[in-house]
Amino acid sequence: MYTVGYLPVYGLALVTASAFGLVAALFDQGAILTFYHLVEKPHFERLRRAPAEPLVRPVPGSAHPPSLDTAPGQRP
């Protein structure tokens, strides 16, 4: 996604024969790949390892916690 998405930018720089555009495209692609490796990837790795919270929590003082397969207000 991050590498193929920059093909139009490289193409535009080449079609217009812009050395500045080519350098800017290289800088932008390097910056987004650096952001991905330093920020985005570690964030998703932490989310993947995080323990999942239960969808339904028991009511304090209840002798029978609610079942996960019954909707609120329905009899189990």
PDB file of N, CA and C in Angstrom:
ATOM      1  N   MET A   1       0.836  -1.182   0.000  1.00  0.00           N
ATOM      2  CA  MET A   1       0.000   0.000   0.000  1.00  0.00           C
ATOM      3  C   MET A   1       0.886   1.252   0.000  1.00  0.00           C
ATOM      4  N   TYR A   2       1.903   1.261   0.850  1.00  0.00           N
ATOM      5  CA  TYR A   2       2.724   2.468   0.952  1.00  0.00           C
ATOM      6  C   TYR A   2       3.702   2.608  -0.207  1.00  0.00           C
ATOM      7  N   THR A   3       4.073   1.518  -0.833  1.00  0.00           N
ATOM      8  CA  THR A   3       5.038   1.628  -1.924  1.00  0.00           C
ATOM      9  C   THR A   3       4.341   1.781  -3.270  1.00  0.00           C
ATOM     10  N   VAL A   4       3.331   0.974  -3.556  1.00  0.00           N
ATOM     11  CA  VAL A   4       2.625   1.059  -4.830  1.00  0.00           C
ATOM     12  C   VAL A   4       1.829   2.360  -4.916  1.00  0.00           C
ATOM     13  N   GLY A   5       1.383   2.873  -3.785  1.00  0.00           N
ATOM     14  CA  GLY A   5       0.615   4.113  -3.780  1.00  0.00           C
ATOM     15  C   GLY A   5       1.400   5.320  -4.253  1.00  0.00           C
ATOM     16  N   TYR A   6       2.706   5.223  -4.232  1.00  0.00           N
ATOM     17  CA  TYR A   6       3.533   6.354  -4.669  1.00  0.00           C
ATOM     18  C   TYR A   6       3.906   6.278  -6.147  1.00  0.00           C
ATOM     19  N   LEU A   7       3.474   5.246  -6.865  1.00  0.00           N
ATOM     20  CA  LEU A   7       3.789   5.149  -8.292  1.00  0.00           C
ATOM     21  C   LEU A   7       3.276   6.346  -9.099  1.00  0.00           C
ATOM     22  N   PRO A   8       2.054   6.844  -8.843  1.00  0.00           N
ATOM     23  CA  PRO A   8       1.622   8.035  -9.594  1.00  0.00           C
ATOM     24  C   PRO A   8       2.497   9.259  -9.329  1.00  0.00           C
ATOM     25  N   VAL A   9       3.014   9.381  -8.123  1.00  0.00           N
ATOM     26  CA  VAL A   9       3.867  10.521  -7.793  1.00  0.00           C
ATOM     27  C   VAL A   9       5.179  10.420  -8.564  1.00  0.00           C
ATOM     28  N   TYR A  10       5.749   9.204  -8.591  1.00  0.00           N
ATOM     29  CA  TYR A  10       6.973   9.011  -9.373  1.00  0.00           C
ATOM     30  C   TYR A  10       6.698   9.248 -10.861  1.00  0.00           C
ATOM     31  N   GLY A  11       5.567   8.742 -11.342  1.00  0.00           N
ATOM     32  CA  GLY A  11       5.213   8.933 -12.751  1.00  0.00           C
ATOM     33  C   GLY A  11       5.061  10.397 -13.100  1.00  0.00           C
ATOM     34  N   LEU A  12       4.396  11.151 -12.235  1.00  0.00           N
ATOM     35  CA  LEU A  12       4.225  12.582 -12.492  1.00  0.00           C
ATOM     36  C   LEU A  12       5.575  13.299 -12.503  1.00  0.00           C
ATOM     37  N   ALA A  13       6.453  12.929 -11.582  1.00  0.00           N
ATOM     38  CA  ALA A  13       7.783  13.550 -11.550  1.00  0.00           C
ATOM     39  C   ALA A  13       8.573  13.217 -12.812  1.00  0.00           C
ATOM     40  N   LEU A  14       8.439  11.988 -13.288  1.00  0.00           N
ATOM     41  CA  LEU A  14       9.167  11.604 -14.503  1.00  0.00           C
ATOM     42  C   LEU A  14       8.570  12.249 -15.753  1.00  0.00           C
ATOM     43  N   VAL A  15       7.232  12.316 -15.837  1.00  0.00           N
ATOM     44  CA  VAL A  15       6.582  12.915 -17.009  1.00  0.00           C
ATOM     45  C   VAL A  15       6.900  14.403 -17.113  1.00  0.00           C
ATOM     46  N   THR A  16       6.961  15.079 -15.982  1.00  0.00           N
ATOM     47  CA  THR A  16       7.255  16.510 -15.996  1.00  0.00           C
ATOM     48  C   THR A  16       8.755  16.788 -15.957  1.00  0.00           C
ATOM     49  N   ALA A  17       9.565  15.724 -15.924  1.00  0.00           N
ATOM     50  CA  ALA A  17      11.036  15.839 -15.873  1.00  0.00           C
ATOM     51  C   ALA A  17      11.470  16.730 -14.716  1.00  0.00           C
ATOM     52  N   SER A  18      10.850  16.508 -13.554  1.00  0.00           N
ATOM     53  CA  SER A  18      11.139  17.323 -12.388  1.00  0.00           C
ATOM     54  C   SER A  18      12.045  16.563 -11.421  1.00  0.00           C
ATOM     55  N   ALA A  19      13.284  17.015 -11.302  1.00  0.00           N
ATOM     56  CA  ALA A  19      14.207  16.412 -10.343  1.00  0.00           C
ATOM     57  C   ALA A  19      13.725  16.688  -8.915  1.00  0.00           C
ATOM     58  N   PHE A  20      13.211  17.888  -8.692  1.00  0.00           N
ATOM     59  CA  PHE A  20      12.673  18.212  -7.367  1.00  0.00           C
ATOM     60  C   PHE A  20      11.496  17.295  -7.016  1.00  0.00           C
ATOM     61  N   GLY A  21      10.612  17.032  -7.984  1.00  0.00           N
ATOM     62  CA  GLY A  21       9.473  16.143  -7.755  1.00  0.00           C
ATOM     63  C   GLY A  21       9.918  14.728  -7.433  1.00  0.00           C
ATOM     64  N   LEU A  22      10.961  14.260  -8.111  1.00  0.00           N
ATOM     65  CA  LEU A  22      11.487  12.924  -7.852  1.00  0.00           C
ATOM     66  C   LEU A  22      12.097  12.837  -6.459  1.00  0.00           C
ATOM     67  N   VAL A  23      12.839  13.850  -6.069  1.00  0.00           N
ATOM     68  CA  VAL A  23      13.426  13.875  -4.718  1.00  0.00           C
ATOM     69  C   VAL A  23      12.326  13.967  -3.668  1.00  0.00           C
ATOM     70  N   ALA A  24      11.302  14.770  -3.934  1.00  0.00           N
ATOM     71  CA  ALA A  24      10.186  14.893  -2.990  1.00  0.00           C
ATOM     72  C   ALA A  24       9.444  13.569  -2.852  1.00  0.00           C
ATOM     73  N   ALA A  25       9.248  12.853  -3.961  1.00  0.00           N
ATOM     74  CA  ALA A  25       8.574  11.555  -3.912  1.00  0.00           C
ATOM     75  C   ALA A  25       9.404  10.557  -3.110  1.00  0.00           C
ATOM     76  N   LEU A  26      10.709  10.546  -3.327  1.00  0.00           N
ATOM     77  CA  LEU A  26      11.586   9.659  -2.556  1.00  0.00           C
ATOM     78  C   LEU A  26      11.546   9.996  -1.065  1.00  0.00           C
ATOM     79  N   PHE A  27      11.578  11.279  -0.754  1.00  0.00           N
ATOM     80  CA  PHE A  27      11.517  11.701   0.647  1.00  0.00           C
ATOM     81  C   PHE A  27      10.184  11.301   1.279  1.00  0.00           C
ATOM     82  N   ASP A  28       9.082  11.555   0.572  1.00  0.00           N
ATOM     83  CA  ASP A  28       7.758  11.218   1.103  1.00  0.00           C
ATOM     84  C   ASP A  28       7.614   9.721   1.337  1.00  0.00           C
ATOM     85  N   GLN A  29       8.072   8.922   0.382  1.00  0.00           N
ATOM     86  CA  GLN A  29       7.957   7.480   0.549  1.00  0.00           C
ATOM     87  C   GLN A  29       8.835   7.002   1.702  1.00  0.00           C
ATOM     88  N   GLY A  30      10.028   7.534   1.831  1.00  0.00           N
ATOM     89  CA  GLY A  30      10.890   7.180   2.964  1.00  0.00           C
ATOM     90  C   GLY A  30      10.269   7.576   4.294  1.00  0.00           C
ATOM     91  N   ALA A  31       9.623   8.743   4.316  1.00  0.00           N
ATOM     92  CA  ALA A  31       8.996   9.207   5.553  1.00  0.00           C
ATOM     93  C   ALA A  31       7.820   8.322   5.957  1.00  0.00           C
ATOM     94  N   ILE A  32       6.987   7.925   4.999  1.00  0.00           N
ATOM     95  CA  ILE A  32       5.830   7.099   5.343  1.00  0.00           C
ATOM     96  C   ILE A  32       6.267   5.694   5.753  1.00  0.00           C
ATOM     97  N   LEU A  33       7.307   5.154   5.123  1.00  0.00           N
ATOM     98  CA  LEU A  33       7.812   3.842   5.531  1.00  0.00           C
ATOM     99  C   LEU A  33       8.454   3.897   6.916  1.00  0.00           C
ATOM    100  N   THR A  34       9.136   4.985   7.223  1.00  0.00           N
ATOM    101  CA  THR A  34       9.704   5.164   8.560  1.00  0.00           C
ATOM    102  C   THR A  34       8.597   5.274   9.594  1.00  0.00           C
ATOM    103  N   PHE A  35       7.554   6.033   9.294  1.00  0.00           N
ATOM    104  CA  PHE A  35       6.412   6.149  10.199  1.00  0.00           C
ATOM    105  C   PHE A  35       5.770   4.786  10.439  1.00  0.00           C
ATOM    106  N   TYR A  36       5.636   4.005   9.367  1.00  0.00           N
ATOM    107  CA  TYR A  36       5.030   2.683   9.498  1.00  0.00           C
ATOM    108  C   TYR A  36       5.847   1.803  10.442  1.00  0.00           C
ATOM    109  N   HIS A  37       7.152   1.768  10.261  1.00  0.00           N
ATOM    110  CA  HIS A  37       7.991   0.884  11.070  1.00  0.00           C
ATOM    111  C   HIS A  37       8.146   1.363  12.509  1.00  0.00           C
ATOM    112  N   LEU A  38       8.159   2.672  12.736  1.00  0.00           N
ATOM    113  CA  LEU A  38       8.390   3.189  14.085  1.00  0.00           C
ATOM    114  C   LEU A  38       7.115   3.392  14.897  1.00  0.00           C
ATOM    115  N   VAL A  39       5.986   3.670  14.246  1.00  0.00           N
ATOM    116  CA  VAL A  39       4.764   4.020  14.970  1.00  0.00           C
ATOM    117  C   VAL A  39       3.639   3.016  14.736  1.00  0.00           C
ATOM    118  N   GLU A  40       3.270   2.836  13.472  1.00  0.00           N
ATOM    119  CA  GLU A  40       2.057   2.069  13.167  1.00  0.00           C
ATOM    120  C   GLU A  40       2.208   0.574  13.468  1.00  0.00           C
ATOM    121  N   LYS A  41       3.287  -0.034  13.021  1.00  0.00           N
ATOM    122  CA  LYS A  41       3.480  -1.470  13.228  1.00  0.00           C
ATOM    123  C   LYS A  41       3.554  -1.827  14.711  1.00  0.00           C
ATOM    124  N   PRO A  42       4.348  -1.118  15.550  1.00  0.00           N
ATOM    125  CA  PRO A  42       4.350  -1.444  16.983  1.00  0.00           C
ATOM    126  C   PRO A  42       2.983  -1.253  17.642  1.00  0.00           C
ATOM    127  N   HIS A  43       2.216  -0.260  17.186  1.00  0.00           N
ATOM    128  CA  HIS A  43       0.885  -0.032  17.747  1.00  0.00           C
ATOM    129  C   HIS A  43      -0.021  -1.231  17.491  1.00  0.00           C
ATOM    130  N   PHE A  44      -0.047  -1.733  16.259  1.00  0.00           N
ATOM    131  CA  PHE A  44      -0.894  -2.876  15.949  1.00  0.00           C
ATOM    132  C   PHE A  44      -0.390  -4.153  16.606  1.00  0.00           C
ATOM    133  N   GLU A  45       0.919  -4.280  16.784  1.00  0.00           N
ATOM    134  CA  GLU A  45       1.447  -5.449  17.496  1.00  0.00           C
ATOM    135  C   GLU A  45       0.979  -5.440  18.955  1.00  0.00           C
ATOM    136  N   ARG A  46       0.950  -4.269  19.584  1.00  0.00           N
ATOM    137  CA  ARG A  46       0.449  -4.176  20.972  1.00  0.00           C
ATOM    138  C   ARG A  46      -1.030  -4.504  21.038  1.00  0.00           C
ATOM    139  N   LEU A  47      -1.793  -4.041  20.061  1.00  0.00           N
ATOM    140  CA  LEU A  47      -3.226  -4.345  20.046  1.00  0.00           C
ATOM    141  C   LEU A  47      -3.484  -5.835  19.858  1.00  0.00           C
ATOM    142  N   ARG A  48      -2.670  -6.482  19.050  1.00  0.00           N
ATOM    143  CA  ARG A  48      -2.852  -7.906  18.802  1.00  0.00           C
ATOM    144  C   ARG A  48      -2.553  -8.731  20.056  1.00  0.00           C
ATOM    145  N   ARG A  49      -1.603  -8.288  20.878  1.00  0.00           N
ATOM    146  CA  ARG A  49      -1.246  -9.021  22.093  1.00  0.00           C
ATOM    147  C   ARG A  49      -2.122  -8.684  23.278  1.00  0.00           C
ATOM    148  N   ALA A  50      -2.928  -7.628  23.193  1.00  0.00           N
ATOM    149  CA  ALA A  50      -3.757  -7.198  24.326  1.00  0.00           C
ATOM    150  C   ALA A  50      -4.838  -8.236  24.606  1.00  0.00           C
ATOM    151  N   PRO A  51      -5.089  -8.526  25.886  1.00  0.00           N
ATOM    152  CA  PRO A  51      -6.145  -9.483  26.216  1.00  0.00           C
ATOM    153  C   PRO A  51      -7.515  -8.906  25.877  1.00  0.00           C
ATOM    154  N   ALA A  52      -8.361  -9.759  25.368  1.00  0.00           N
ATOM    155  CA  ALA A  52      -9.708  -9.330  24.998  1.00  0.00           C
ATOM    156  C   ALA A  52     -10.575  -9.225  26.245  1.00  0.00           C
ATOM    157  N   GLU A  53     -11.371  -8.162  26.311  1.00  0.00           N
ATOM    158  CA  GLU A  53     -12.296  -7.994  27.424  1.00  0.00           C
ATOM    159  C   GLU A  53     -13.547  -8.810  27.151  1.00  0.00           C
ATOM    160  N   PRO A  54     -14.178  -9.355  28.197  1.00  0.00           N
ATOM    161  CA  PRO A  54     -15.427 -10.086  27.967  1.00  0.00           C
ATOM    162  C   PRO A  54     -16.502  -9.141  27.444  1.00  0.00           C
ATOM    163  N   LEU A  55     -17.358  -9.666  26.567  1.00  0.00           N
ATOM    164  CA  LEU A  55     -18.402  -8.836  25.977  1.00  0.00           C
ATOM    165  C   LEU A  55     -19.504  -8.514  26.976  1.00  0.00           C
ATOM    166  N   VAL A  56     -19.798  -9.460  27.872  1.00  0.00           N
ATOM    167  CA  VAL A  56     -20.848  -9.269  28.866  1.00  0.00           C
ATOM    168  C   VAL A  56     -20.237  -9.500  30.234  1.00  0.00           C
ATOM    169  N   ARG A  57     -20.386  -8.538  31.115  1.00  0.00           N
ATOM    170  CA  ARG A  57     -19.848  -8.665  32.461  1.00  0.00           C
ATOM    171  C   ARG A  57     -20.967  -9.010  33.432  1.00  0.00           C
ATOM    172  N   PRO A  58     -20.688  -9.837  34.445  1.00  0.00           N
ATOM    173  CA  PRO A  58     -21.726 -10.146  35.412  1.00  0.00           C
ATOM    174  C   PRO A  58     -22.088  -8.917  36.244  1.00  0.00           C
ATOM    175  N   VAL A  59     -23.340  -8.868  36.674  1.00  0.00           N
ATOM    176  CA  VAL A  59     -23.820  -7.776  37.505  1.00  0.00           C
ATOM    177  C   VAL A  59     -23.339  -8.024  38.929  1.00  0.00           C
ATOM    178  N   PRO A  60     -22.751  -7.022  39.608  1.00  0.00           N
ATOM    179  CA  PRO A  60     -22.297  -7.244  40.987  1.00  0.00           C
ATOM    180  C   PRO A  60     -23.458  -7.705  41.871  1.00  0.00           C
ATOM    181  N   GLY A  61     -23.217  -8.748  42.649  1.00  0.00           N
ATOM    182  CA  GLY A  61     -24.228  -9.274  43.562  1.00  0.00           C
ATOM    183  C   GLY A  61     -25.139 -10.288  42.914  1.00  0.00           C
ATOM    184  N   SER A  62     -24.959 -10.570  41.643  1.00  0.00           N
ATOM    185  CA  SER A  62     -25.811 -11.534  40.960  1.00  0.00           C
ATOM    186  C   SER A  62     -25.282 -12.940  41.202  1.00  0.00           C
ATOM    187  N   ALA A  63     -26.182 -13.861  41.512  1.00  0.00           N
ATOM    188  CA  ALA A  63     -25.774 -15.242  41.750  1.00  0.00           C
ATOM    189  C   ALA A  63     -25.474 -15.955  40.437  1.00  0.00           C
ATOM    190  N   HIS A  64     -26.155 -15.554  39.370  1.00  0.00           N
ATOM    191  CA  HIS A  64     -25.959 -16.183  38.068  1.00  0.00           C
ATOM    192  C   HIS A  64     -25.554 -15.115  37.068  1.00  0.00           C
ATOM    193  N   PRO A  65     -24.291 -15.140  36.616  1.00  0.00           N
ATOM    194  CA  PRO A  65     -23.878 -14.139  35.621  1.00  0.00           C
ATOM    195  C   PRO A  65     -24.620 -14.379  34.316  1.00  0.00           C
ATOM    196  N   PRO A  66     -24.830 -13.344  33.525  1.00  0.00           N
ATOM    197  CA  PRO A  66     -25.545 -13.508  32.254  1.00  0.00           C
ATOM    198  C   PRO A  66     -24.765 -14.387  31.289  1.00  0.00           C
ATOM    199  N   SER A  67     -25.488 -15.089  30.448  1.00  0.00           N
ATOM    200  CA  SER A  67     -24.871 -15.928  29.447  1.00  0.00           C
ATOM    201  C   SER A  67     -24.455 -15.062  28.262  1.00  0.00           C
ATOM    202  N   LEU A  68     -23.392 -15.463  27.585  1.00  0.00           N
ATOM    203  CA  LEU A  68     -22.930 -14.692  26.437  1.00  0.00           C
ATOM    204  C   LEU A  68     -23.817 -14.868  25.210  1.00  0.00           C
ATOM    205  N   ASP A  69     -24.663 -15.902  25.192  1.00  0.00           N
ATOM    206  CA  ASP A  69     -25.476 -16.142  24.013  1.00  0.00           C
ATOM    207  C   ASP A  69     -26.932 -15.687  24.193  1.00  0.00           C
ATOM    208  N   THR A  70     -27.249 -14.943  25.241  1.00  0.00           N
ATOM    209  CA  THR A  70     -28.597 -14.418  25.407  1.00  0.00           C
ATOM    210  C   THR A  70     -28.553 -12.889  25.337  1.00  0.00           C
ATOM    211  N   ALA A  71     -29.556 -12.337  24.755  1.00  0.00           N
ATOM    212  CA  ALA A  71     -29.657 -10.881  24.640  1.00  0.00           C
ATOM    213  C   ALA A  71     -30.208 -10.326  25.952  1.00  0.00           C
ATOM    214  N   PRO A  72     -29.907  -9.061  26.277  1.00  0.00           N
ATOM    215  CA  PRO A  72     -30.453  -8.475  27.505  1.00  0.00           C
ATOM    216  C   PRO A  72     -31.974  -8.501  27.484  1.00  0.00           C
ATOM    217  N   GLY A  73     -32.568  -8.861  28.592  1.00  0.00           N
ATOM    218  CA  GLY A  73     -34.008  -8.901  28.713  1.00  0.00           C
ATOM    219  C   GLY A  73     -34.626 -10.223  28.320  1.00  0.00           C
ATOM    220  N   GLN A  74     -33.860 -11.150  27.731  1.00  0.00           N
ATOM    221  CA  GLN A  74     -34.382 -12.460  27.373  1.00  0.00           C
ATOM    222  C   GLN A  74     -34.052 -13.463  28.457  1.00  0.00           C
ATOM    223  N   ARG A  75     -34.886 -14.459  28.567  1.00  0.00           N
ATOM    224  CA  ARG A  75     -34.633 -15.510  29.538  1.00  0.00           C
ATOM    225  C   ARG A  75     -33.552 -16.438  29.002  1.00  0.00           C
ATOM    226  N   PRO A  76     -32.659 -16.897  29.851  1.00  0.00           N
ATOM    227  CA  PRO A  76     -31.601 -17.805  29.387  1.00  0.00           C
ATOM    228  C   PRO A  76     -32.127 -19.163  28.984  1.00  0.00           C
TER     229      PRO A  76
END
